[in-house]
Amino acid sequence: MCFLCELKTTTTSTEAPATSAAPVARRWHPRRGFLLAAGAAAAAPVLAQVDVGGSSPVRTLVPAEQLEASAKQQYSQVLADAKSKNALAPSDHPQLKRLHSIARRLIPFTAQWNPRVAEWRWEVNLIGSKQLNAWCMPGGKIAFYTGILDQLQLTDDEIAMIMGHEMAHALREHARERLAKSKATSFLLSGASALLGWGQLGDVAANLGTQLLTLKYSRDDETEADLVGLEIAARGGFWPEASVNLWKKMLGANSNGSPSFLSTHPSGNNRIQELQANLPKVQHLYEQAKQG
């Protein structure tokens, strides 16, 4: 889907074994990774502190249920492929447990952004790979790659900013909107809409193949995901300024000869400035969370 959606390697992924740590007394169920019925952890209604406007109505041309079902199927395929290469982290892997801990703090603050969250079952998995990558599919299916954790030496606060950003793409239904706009345009240009009817867009959602991992988001999508993710992370008690530090790390990695992350997504030259401008809006949320 995206690496912090905008920074994405252009090289072929190299799978690496995800070594496990010693077993611990309390373990996650194998391969279910991290599952949580979001409705049970939903926070009380709260007002958003960042301003991202309303979601685009065009997204409704693609049925959410079918898109989420397709995402679930594709997510399972990704995990199966990683497992076949011995690259899927076991339930007691220390980095996976770290991701689970962060996710548990963020998920309760997702419900305000999308009522469908009540039906989602979140999953978080870790894949051994040199890719600097992380993504969240529709329906709350999250994957991190060891490359992004290890090569950037991310703190928990920085991981929370990535996870919040990726969650925000799913919550704001950016994939659904991208697909709806793309397919609607194609239908109109071909005249197919007159013959097939808009209902055929439902079939598009049910037969996505690998599109969910290759969708390109707009600059507006990226800004929304940055700001919504920033607020979710702040409400979860993660340091807001870590968002700025994170992007400095990413841009530094790009300038130091790492694979070009910016080749497949809109550039974000003003990204850090946008985040800095919104830090005061969420600082009190962070302080409240730390006090609580």
Short mmCIF file of N, CA and C in Angstrom, two decimals, residues 4 7 154-165 225-231 233-234 238-251 271-280 282-283:
data_model
loop_
_atom_site.label_atom_id
_atom_site.label_comp_id
_atom_site.label_asym_id
_atom_site.label_seq_id
_atom_site.Cartn_x
_atom_site.Cartn_y
_atom_site.Cartn_z
N LEU A 4 4.77 4.63 4.79
CA LEU A 4 4.36 5.89 5.32
C LEU A 4 3.86 6.60 4.13
N LEU A 7 7.12 7.26 1.11
CA LEU A 7 8.48 6.80 0.94
C LEU A 7 8.44 5.29 0.70
N LEU A 154 13.95 2.90 14.89
CA LEU A 154 12.78 3.66 15.31
C LEU A 154 12.50 3.51 16.81
N THR A 155 12.13 4.62 17.42
CA THR A 155 11.65 4.60 18.80
C THR A 155 10.18 4.18 18.79
N ASP A 156 9.63 3.88 19.96
CA ASP A 156 8.21 3.55 20.05
C ASP A 156 7.35 4.70 19.56
N ASP A 157 7.73 5.92 19.88
CA ASP A 157 6.96 7.09 19.46
C ASP A 157 6.95 7.20 17.93
N GLU A 158 8.08 6.93 17.31
CA GLU A 158 8.17 7.01 15.85
C GLU A 158 7.37 5.89 15.19
N ILE A 159 7.43 4.70 15.77
CA ILE A 159 6.62 3.59 15.26
C ILE A 159 5.15 3.94 15.35
N ALA A 160 4.75 4.56 16.45
CA ALA A 160 3.35 4.95 16.62
C ALA A 160 2.91 5.93 15.54
N MET A 161 3.80 6.83 15.12
CA MET A 161 3.46 7.78 14.07
C MET A 161 3.27 7.06 12.73
N ILE A 162 4.10 6.07 12.46
CA ILE A 162 3.92 5.29 11.24
C ILE A 162 2.63 4.50 11.30
N MET A 163 2.41 3.82 12.41
CA MET A 163 1.23 2.99 12.55
C MET A 163 -0.04 3.84 12.48
N GLY A 164 -0.02 4.98 13.15
CA GLY A 164 -1.17 5.87 13.11
C GLY A 164 -1.44 6.37 11.70
N HIS A 165 -0.39 6.69 10.97
CA HIS A 165 -0.52 7.14 9.59
C HIS A 165 -1.16 6.06 8.71
N ALA A 225 -3.60 11.53 6.20
CA ALA A 225 -3.07 10.41 6.97
C ALA A 225 -2.04 10.89 7.99
N ASP A 226 -1.21 11.86 7.61
CA ASP A 226 -0.25 12.41 8.55
C ASP A 226 -0.94 13.00 9.77
N LEU A 227 -1.97 13.83 9.52
CA LEU A 227 -2.60 14.57 10.61
C LEU A 227 -3.51 13.68 11.47
N VAL A 228 -4.28 12.81 10.82
CA VAL A 228 -5.12 11.89 11.59
C VAL A 228 -4.24 10.94 12.40
N GLY A 229 -3.19 10.44 11.78
CA GLY A 229 -2.27 9.56 12.50
C GLY A 229 -1.59 10.26 13.66
N LEU A 230 -1.25 11.53 13.47
CA LEU A 230 -0.64 12.32 14.54
C LEU A 230 -1.58 12.43 15.73
N GLU A 231 -2.86 12.69 15.47
CA GLU A 231 -3.82 12.83 16.56
C GLU A 231 -4.05 11.49 17.26
N ALA A 233 -2.02 8.99 17.53
CA ALA A 233 -0.83 8.67 18.33
C ALA A 233 -0.76 9.53 19.58
N ALA A 234 -1.09 10.81 19.46
CA ALA A 234 -1.06 11.70 20.63
C ALA A 234 -2.07 11.25 21.68
N PHE A 238 1.67 9.04 22.78
CA PHE A 238 2.95 9.06 22.09
C PHE A 238 3.33 10.50 21.75
N TRP A 239 4.59 10.80 21.89
CA TRP A 239 5.14 12.16 21.77
C TRP A 239 4.91 12.72 20.37
N PRO A 240 4.13 13.78 20.21
CA PRO A 240 3.80 14.31 18.89
C PRO A 240 5.02 14.71 18.05
N GLU A 241 6.05 15.28 18.70
CA GLU A 241 7.21 15.73 17.93
C GLU A 241 7.98 14.59 17.30
N ALA A 242 7.67 13.36 17.70
CA ALA A 242 8.31 12.21 17.06
C ALA A 242 7.94 12.14 15.58
N SER A 243 6.79 12.72 15.20
CA SER A 243 6.39 12.72 13.79
C SER A 243 7.39 13.50 12.95
N VAL A 244 7.88 14.61 13.49
CA VAL A 244 8.87 15.43 12.79
C VAL A 244 10.21 14.69 12.74
N ASN A 245 10.62 14.12 13.87
CA ASN A 245 11.87 13.38 13.91
C ASN A 245 11.85 12.21 12.93
N LEU A 246 10.70 11.55 12.85
CA LEU A 246 10.56 10.42 11.94
C LEU A 246 10.82 10.84 10.50
N TRP A 247 10.18 11.93 10.08
CA TRP A 247 10.34 12.35 8.69
C TRP A 247 11.73 12.86 8.39
N LYS A 248 12.40 13.41 9.37
CA LYS A 248 13.80 13.80 9.18
C LYS A 248 14.66 12.56 8.94
N LYS A 249 14.36 11.50 9.70
CA LYS A 249 15.08 10.24 9.49
C LYS A 249 14.85 9.71 8.09
N MET A 250 13.60 9.74 7.66
CA MET A 250 13.26 9.19 6.36
C MET A 250 13.92 9.96 5.23
N LEU A 251 13.84 11.27 5.31
CA LEU A 251 14.45 12.09 4.27
C LEU A 251 15.96 11.94 4.29
N ARG A 271 5.94 18.43 4.15
CA ARG A 271 5.35 17.50 5.11
C ARG A 271 5.74 17.86 6.55
N ILE A 272 7.01 18.11 6.76
CA ILE A 272 7.48 18.43 8.11
C ILE A 272 6.85 19.72 8.60
N GLN A 273 6.77 20.73 7.70
CA GLN A 273 6.17 22.00 8.09
C GLN A 273 4.69 21.83 8.46
N GLU A 274 3.98 20.98 7.73
CA GLU A 274 2.57 20.73 8.01
C GLU A 274 2.40 20.07 9.38
N LEU A 275 3.26 19.12 9.66
CA LEU A 275 3.20 18.46 10.96
C LEU A 275 3.53 19.42 12.09
N GLN A 276 4.57 20.22 11.88
CA GLN A 276 4.96 21.17 12.92
C GLN A 276 3.83 22.16 13.22
N ALA A 277 3.11 22.57 12.19
CA ALA A 277 2.02 23.52 12.38
C ALA A 277 0.88 22.93 13.19
N ASN A 278 0.76 21.59 13.17
CA ASN A 278 -0.34 20.93 13.87
C ASN A 278 0.06 20.38 15.24
N LEU A 279 1.32 20.45 15.60
CA LEU A 279 1.74 19.95 16.90
C LEU A 279 1.00 20.61 18.07
N PRO A 280 0.82 21.94 18.04
CA PRO A 280 0.11 22.57 19.17
C PRO A 280 -1.33 22.08 19.32
N VAL A 282 -2.43 19.08 19.11
CA VAL A 282 -2.53 17.75 19.74
C VAL A 282 -1.68 17.61 20.99
N GLN A 283 -0.90 18.63 21.32
CA GLN A 283 0.00 18.54 22.47
C GLN A 283 -0.77 18.26 23.76
#
